Amino acid sequence: MFTFLIQRLFQALIVMFVISLVAFAIQDNLGDPLRELVGQSVSEVERQALRDELGLNDPYLTKYSRFISNAVQGDLGTSYFFKKPAAEVILNKLQATLELVFGATLIIIFVAIPLGVFSAIHPKSVRTKIIMALSSLGISVPVFLTAILLMYLFSIELNWLPSYGRGETVNLLGWETGFLTKSGLLHLILPCISLASIMLPLFIRLVRSEMLEALSSEYVKFAKAKGLAMNKIYYQHALKNTMLPVITVGGVQIGTMVAYTILTETVFQWPGTGFLFLEAINRVDTPLITTYVIFVGLIFVVTNTIVDLLYGFINPTVNITGKGA
Amino acid sequence: MKFFKTKLAVALLAAGLSFNAAAADITVAYDADPVSLDPHEQLSGGTMQMSHMLFDPLVRFTKEFDFEARLAEKWQRVDDTTFRFNLRKGVKFHSGNTMTADDVVWTFNRLKVSGDFKGVFAPYEKMIKVDDYTVEIKSTKPYPLVLQTATYIFPMDSKFYSGEIDGKDKAAIVKHGGSFASTNVSGTGPFIVTSREQGVKVVFERFDDYWDTTSPGNVDKLTLVPIKENATRVAALLSGDIDLIHPVAPNDQKRVKQTKNIELTTVAGTRIITLQMNQNSNPALKDVRVRQAIVHAINNKGIVKKIMKGFATAAGQQGPKGYAGYDETLVPRYDLKKAKQLMKEAGYEKGFKLSMMTPNNRYVNDAQIAQAVSSMLSKIGIKVDLKTLPKAQYWPEFDLCAADMMMIGWHSDTEDSANFSEFLTMTRNEETGKGAYNCGHYSNSVVDNLVNSANAETDPAKRAAMLQQVEQTLYKDAAFVPLHWQNLAWGAKSNLDVAPIVNALNQPYFGDLVVK
């Protein structure tokens, strides 16, 4: 276990190093940050002076080594737009994104598992066919379209739900949450459904196929032959084994959902990290872009590690250290 | 009891309606929020809009481009190089300090060192205090645009911004990283900032001691939220979450217009969209007949109608109506037959190839316009190799004048015709900074001399004649392709009286907004 963690940490460091190199290398191709910092009538001489002051004219290696030496001390640079450390800006916006992902996860859990199980138990039912058809549709409609359609229907036409932002939030031990106010909850509904819509079909299909596999296994047949109640077979024996791969895949997917909120957040003006990233690209806020890319890389590394660990706990036959069987 | 309450509510409502001065609480959505609370950090539309809420200028433009007294009560020209302003008395800053000539001089000196604003104030030598409520501004040479530049002087509270905090000068103008002035503010304006979360919202509340007690404005609280996506911003207005939005994309205007209880307010804008023809990179463009052919081949009225959905005014010159140099005879020149004829005369009957670059997220429908132009040019045999780029990548290319035709939009900082020429059509000169955005490399000493003399002519009539001559020369030479002036549009609930407070400068005077 310990060796596994050490190994993983070492791998993570290499991955992060490569990511930082790439994130830094693309910087120069993103455009000129000066244009977003000064007015149109400012002369080229003035702009050059500011470029020098910001160190933008230094060669790549100088800039990169300066970046790395600051980064190891925890300083990833200062955002041009927010005028605050980039890491602080991202951590600040992360709360909104995590709430969005959490809300979407709840929807996925409470919708995908029952539907997946149902369609596995009744594979020939008409309802199953409808579920499958809808989920194919869901997977093929892009998220921004889902989001705009939802907004059009529920905000403009029906006027039931708010169209943008987070609404009122409450500060709970330093965490700004929208889960505790009515306005906050109402604001969460549409963005969460939009975000969930990309993952939902995938999960329904995953739960269904795993459940089908479990139902055709020897132990289920044996239980049936033994005369156990069908409900007990389905929900106690088969479902338990279905959940194993669901948790593994699900963990990674939900972790990475943090990095996939860009479209949903942009449409709903959700003040999270995805929206922040898109804005940073438009503004050529390079320190923020670099930090975000590194941060997302970190999320992938961490979620993968956690999932591997969990897998070991759930299924002890899996040997994560990779030594002997 | 319940009955009584209802009655009371009705009575209060009636009272509120009849007095027409009930305090209002509104939410406004723009496409961006101000980058800083420091009015001198960045010269941009966002900064100017914010300045009119938190500060007041010495004078401000009316809708007709006249000047309206604000913190200066009276003004007069003393001699060719001296201009005097008499300041309003009894004006309080948000901090409680009283505004005097010292604050105005202090602000002027800060503008002179601000990277973004010093260009506007370059013609001036200094500002001097005559007495506590009189200042004089001295230019190095006779300068006609004193009142235009005075719209940029928003007196700041010099006592509030003086001194040090954490070892740093409170008045420092910092582009990158935080500063005292970028997060703290004390002006004389109608609003104070009570909370600000950058990129999420800014809350403005009415300043109790605001000097302008004659202002009809009754907005007590104004929340400004940035909503970047056009579709979301309109949805927020239509669903009732927001009271006023700007901008409204051309495609959404019909919808906004047709919705009950929501009004669309439009104003003809002053930003000109042009295409420059690079004479250095493509020899064909050196020939005035070829340039004329290009201008005649581009149906800019059609572009306005089809692509801009009528949301722009087709242009034949740089400055819009209302500007000193405007000449109403210089109209759009679409004429395909003539264009073909000119190409023949120039010896390019078979056409030629040229490259074009435009941004795709800077101006309204910029990429679509570029595509339309390239297909129009194909009709006279010009094969266009078009490349559209996001603005972040476009500007570095523009700095290099990297294509034969490049798009640029320009808004005159002084709301004056000369400014267009100074940046776009005068001969490029590294030393004087003239023609800094002239990627056509058009160079005509007649134009250069006329603009320079106009900028030293204090007689408005003589000056206007010179600037009109500039426009005529540019027209004759087909120095550039004029496309259109973009309109401005605001969408708002009908109980907001938007029309009186908006203007072509895109600087709404929210202090005067009346909510019924």
CSV table of N, CA and C in Angstrom, one decimal, chain B residues 70-133:
chain,number,residue,atom,x,y,z
B,70,ARG,N,-21.0,69.8,-15.3
B,70,ARG,CA,-21.1,68.9,-14.2
B,70,ARG,C,-20.3,69.5,-13.1
B,71,LEU,N,-19.1,69.1,-12.8
B,71,LEU,CA,-18.4,69.6,-11.7
B,71,LEU,C,-17.8,71.0,-12.1
B,72,ALA,N,-17.7,71.3,-13.3
B,72,ALA,CA,-17.3,72.7,-13.7
B,72,ALA,C,-18.7,73.4,-14.0
B,73,GLU,N,-18.9,74.5,-13.4
B,73,GLU,CA,-20.1,75.3,-13.6
B,73,GLU,C,-20.1,76.1,-14.9
B,74,LYS,N,-18.9,76.7,-15.1
B,74,LYS,CA,-18.7,77.6,-16.2
B,74,LYS,C,-17.3,77.4,-16.8
B,75,TRP,N,-17.1,77.7,-18.0
B,75,TRP,CA,-15.8,77.6,-18.6
B,75,TRP,C,-15.6,78.7,-19.7
B,76,GLN,N,-14.4,79.1,-19.9
B,76,GLN,CA,-14.1,80.1,-21.0
B,76,GLN,C,-12.7,79.9,-21.4
B,77,ARG,N,-12.5,80.3,-22.7
B,77,ARG,CA,-11.2,80.3,-23.2
B,77,ARG,C,-10.5,81.6,-22.9
B,78,VAL,N,-9.4,81.7,-22.2
B,78,VAL,CA,-8.7,82.9,-21.8
B,78,VAL,C,-7.9,83.4,-23.0
B,79,ASP,N,-7.0,82.5,-23.5
B,79,ASP,CA,-6.3,82.9,-24.8
B,79,ASP,C,-6.1,81.6,-25.5
B,80,ASP,N,-5.3,81.6,-26.6
B,80,ASP,CA,-5.1,80.5,-27.4
B,80,ASP,C,-4.7,79.2,-26.7
B,81,THR,N,-3.9,79.4,-25.7
B,81,THR,CA,-3.4,78.2,-25.0
B,81,THR,C,-3.9,78.0,-23.6
B,82,THR,N,-4.8,78.9,-23.1
B,82,THR,CA,-5.3,78.8,-21.7
B,82,THR,C,-6.8,78.7,-21.7
B,83,PHE,N,-7.3,77.8,-20.9
B,83,PHE,CA,-8.7,77.6,-20.8
B,83,PHE,C,-9.1,77.5,-19.3
B,84,ARG,N,-10.1,78.2,-18.9
B,84,ARG,CA,-10.4,78.3,-17.5
B,84,ARG,C,-11.8,77.6,-17.1
B,85,PHE,N,-11.7,76.9,-16.0
B,85,PHE,CA,-12.9,76.2,-15.5
B,85,PHE,C,-13.3,76.8,-14.1
B,86,ASN,N,-14.6,77.2,-13.9
B,86,ASN,CA,-15.0,77.5,-12.6
B,86,ASN,C,-15.7,76.3,-12.0
B,87,LEU,N,-15.3,75.9,-10.9
B,87,LEU,CA,-15.8,74.6,-10.3
B,87,LEU,C,-17.0,74.9,-9.4
B,88,ARG,N,-17.8,73.8,-9.4
B,88,ARG,CA,-19.0,73.9,-8.6
B,88,ARG,C,-18.6,73.8,-7.1
B,89,LYS,N,-19.4,74.6,-6.3
B,89,LYS,CA,-19.0,74.6,-4.8
B,89,LYS,C,-19.9,73.6,-4.1
B,90,GLY,N,-19.4,73.2,-2.9
B,90,GLY,CA,-20.2,72.4,-2.0
B,90,GLY,C,-20.4,70.9,-2.5
B,91,VAL,N,-19.5,70.5,-3.4
B,91,VAL,CA,-19.6,69.1,-3.8
B,91,VAL,C,-18.8,68.2,-2.9
B,92,LYS,N,-19.5,67.1,-2.4
B,92,LYS,CA,-18.9,66.2,-1.4
B,92,LYS,C,-18.3,64.9,-2.1
B,93,PHE,N,-17.2,64.5,-1.6
B,93,PHE,CA,-16.7,63.2,-2.0
B,93,PHE,C,-17.4,62.1,-1.1
B,94,HIS,N,-17.3,60.9,-1.6
B,94,HIS,CA,-17.9,59.8,-0.8
B,94,HIS,C,-17.3,59.7,0.6
B,95,SER,N,-16.1,60.2,0.7
B,95,SER,CA,-15.4,60.1,2.1
B,95,SER,C,-15.9,61.2,3.0
B,96,GLY,N,-16.6,62.2,2.4
B,96,GLY,CA,-17.0,63.3,3.2
B,96,GLY,C,-16.2,64.6,3.0
B,97,ASN,N,-15.0,64.4,2.3
B,97,ASN,CA,-14.2,65.6,2.0
B,97,ASN,C,-14.9,66.5,1.0
B,98,THR,N,-14.6,67.8,1.0
B,98,THR,CA,-15.2,68.7,0.0
B,98,THR,C,-14.3,68.8,-1.2
B,99,MET,N,-14.9,68.8,-2.4
B,99,MET,CA,-14.0,68.9,-3.6
B,99,MET,C,-13.6,70.4,-3.8
B,100,THR,N,-12.3,70.5,-4.1
B,100,THR,CA,-11.7,71.9,-4.4
B,100,THR,C,-10.8,71.8,-5.6
B,101,ALA,N,-10.3,72.9,-6.0
B,101,ALA,CA,-9.3,73.0,-7.1
B,101,ALA,C,-8.2,72.0,-6.9
B,102,ASP,N,-7.7,71.8,-5.7
B,102,ASP,CA,-6.6,70.9,-5.4
B,102,ASP,C,-6.9,69.5,-5.9
B,103,ASP,N,-8.1,69.0,-5.7
B,103,ASP,CA,-8.4,67.7,-6.2
B,103,ASP,C,-8.4,67.6,-7.7
B,104,VAL,N,-8.8,68.7,-8.3
B,104,VAL,CA,-8.9,68.7,-9.8
B,104,VAL,C,-7.5,68.7,-10.4
B,105,VAL,N,-6.6,69.5,-9.8
B,105,VAL,CA,-5.2,69.6,-10.3
B,105,VAL,C,-4.5,68.2,-10.0
B,106,TRP,N,-4.8,67.7,-8.8
B,106,TRP,CA,-4.2,66.4,-8.4
B,106,TRP,C,-4.6,65.3,-9.5
B,107,THR,N,-5.9,65.3,-9.8
B,107,THR,CA,-6.4,64.3,-10.8
B,107,THR,C,-5.8,64.5,-12.1
B,108,PHE,N,-5.7,65.8,-12.5
B,108,PHE,CA,-5.1,66.1,-13.8
B,108,PHE,C,-3.6,65.5,-13.9
B,109,ASN,N,-2.9,65.8,-12.8
B,109,ASN,CA,-1.5,65.3,-12.8
B,109,ASN,C,-1.4,63.8,-12.8
B,110,ARG,N,-2.4,63.1,-12.2
B,110,ARG,CA,-2.4,61.7,-12.2
B,110,ARG,C,-2.7,61.2,-13.6
B,111,LEU,N,-3.6,61.8,-14.3
B,111,LEU,CA,-3.9,61.5,-15.7
B,111,LEU,C,-2.7,61.6,-16.6
B,112,LYS,N,-1.9,62.6,-16.3
B,112,LYS,CA,-0.7,62.9,-17.1
B,112,LYS,C,0.3,61.7,-17.0
B,113,VAL,N,0.3,61.0,-15.9
B,113,VAL,CA,1.3,59.9,-15.8
B,113,VAL,C,0.6,58.5,-16.0
B,114,SER,N,-0.7,58.5,-16.2
B,114,SER,CA,-1.3,57.2,-16.5
B,114,SER,C,-1.0,56.7,-17.9
B,115,GLY,N,-0.5,55.6,-18.1
B,115,GLY,CA,-0.1,55.0,-19.4
B,115,GLY,C,-1.2,55.1,-20.4
B,116,ASP,N,-2.4,54.8,-20.0
B,116,ASP,CA,-3.5,54.8,-20.9
B,116,ASP,C,-4.1,56.2,-21.2
B,117,PHE,N,-4.0,57.1,-20.3
B,117,PHE,CA,-4.7,58.4,-20.5
B,117,PHE,C,-3.8,59.5,-20.9
B,118,LYS,N,-2.5,59.3,-20.7
B,118,LYS,CA,-1.6,60.4,-21.0
B,118,LYS,C,-1.6,60.9,-22.5
B,119,GLY,N,-2.0,59.9,-23.4
B,119,GLY,CA,-2.1,60.3,-24.8
B,119,GLY,C,-3.2,61.4,-25.0
B,120,VAL,N,-4.3,61.2,-24.3
B,120,VAL,CA,-5.4,62.2,-24.4
B,120,VAL,C,-5.0,63.6,-23.9
B,121,PHE,N,-4.1,63.6,-22.9
B,121,PHE,CA,-3.7,64.8,-22.3
B,121,PHE,C,-2.3,65.4,-22.7
B,122,ALA,N,-1.8,64.7,-23.8
B,122,ALA,CA,-0.5,65.1,-24.3
B,122,ALA,C,-0.4,66.6,-24.7
B,123,PRO,N,-1.5,67.1,-25.3
B,123,PRO,CA,-1.4,68.5,-25.8
B,123,PRO,C,-1.2,69.5,-24.6
B,124,TYR,N,-1.4,69.1,-23.4
B,124,TYR,CA,-1.3,70.1,-22.3
B,124,TYR,C,0.0,70.1,-21.6
B,125,GLU,N,0.3,71.3,-21.1
B,125,GLU,CA,1.6,71.5,-20.4
B,125,GLU,C,1.3,71.2,-18.9
B,126,LYS,N,0.3,71.9,-18.4
B,126,LYS,CA,-0.1,71.8,-17.0
B,126,LYS,C,-1.4,72.3,-16.7
B,127,MET,N,-1.9,72.0,-15.5
B,127,MET,CA,-3.1,72.7,-15.0
B,127,MET,C,-2.7,73.4,-13.7
B,128,ILE,N,-3.2,74.7,-13.6
B,128,ILE,CA,-2.8,75.4,-12.4
B,128,ILE,C,-4.1,75.8,-11.6
B,129,LYS,N,-3.9,75.9,-10.3
B,129,LYS,CA,-5.0,76.3,-9.5
B,129,LYS,C,-5.0,77.9,-9.4
B,130,VAL,N,-6.1,78.5,-9.7
B,130,VAL,CA,-6.2,80.0,-9.6
B,130,VAL,C,-6.7,80.3,-8.2
B,131,ASP,N,-7.8,79.8,-7.8
B,131,ASP,CA,-8.2,79.9,-6.4
B,131,ASP,C,-8.9,78.5,-6.1
B,132,ASP,N,-9.5,78.4,-4.9
B,132,ASP,CA,-10.0,77.2,-4.5
B,132,ASP,C,-11.1,76.6,-5.5
B,133,TYR,N,-11.7,77.4,-6.2
B,133,TYR,CA,-12.8,76.9,-7.1
B,133,TYR,C,-12.5,77.3,-8.6
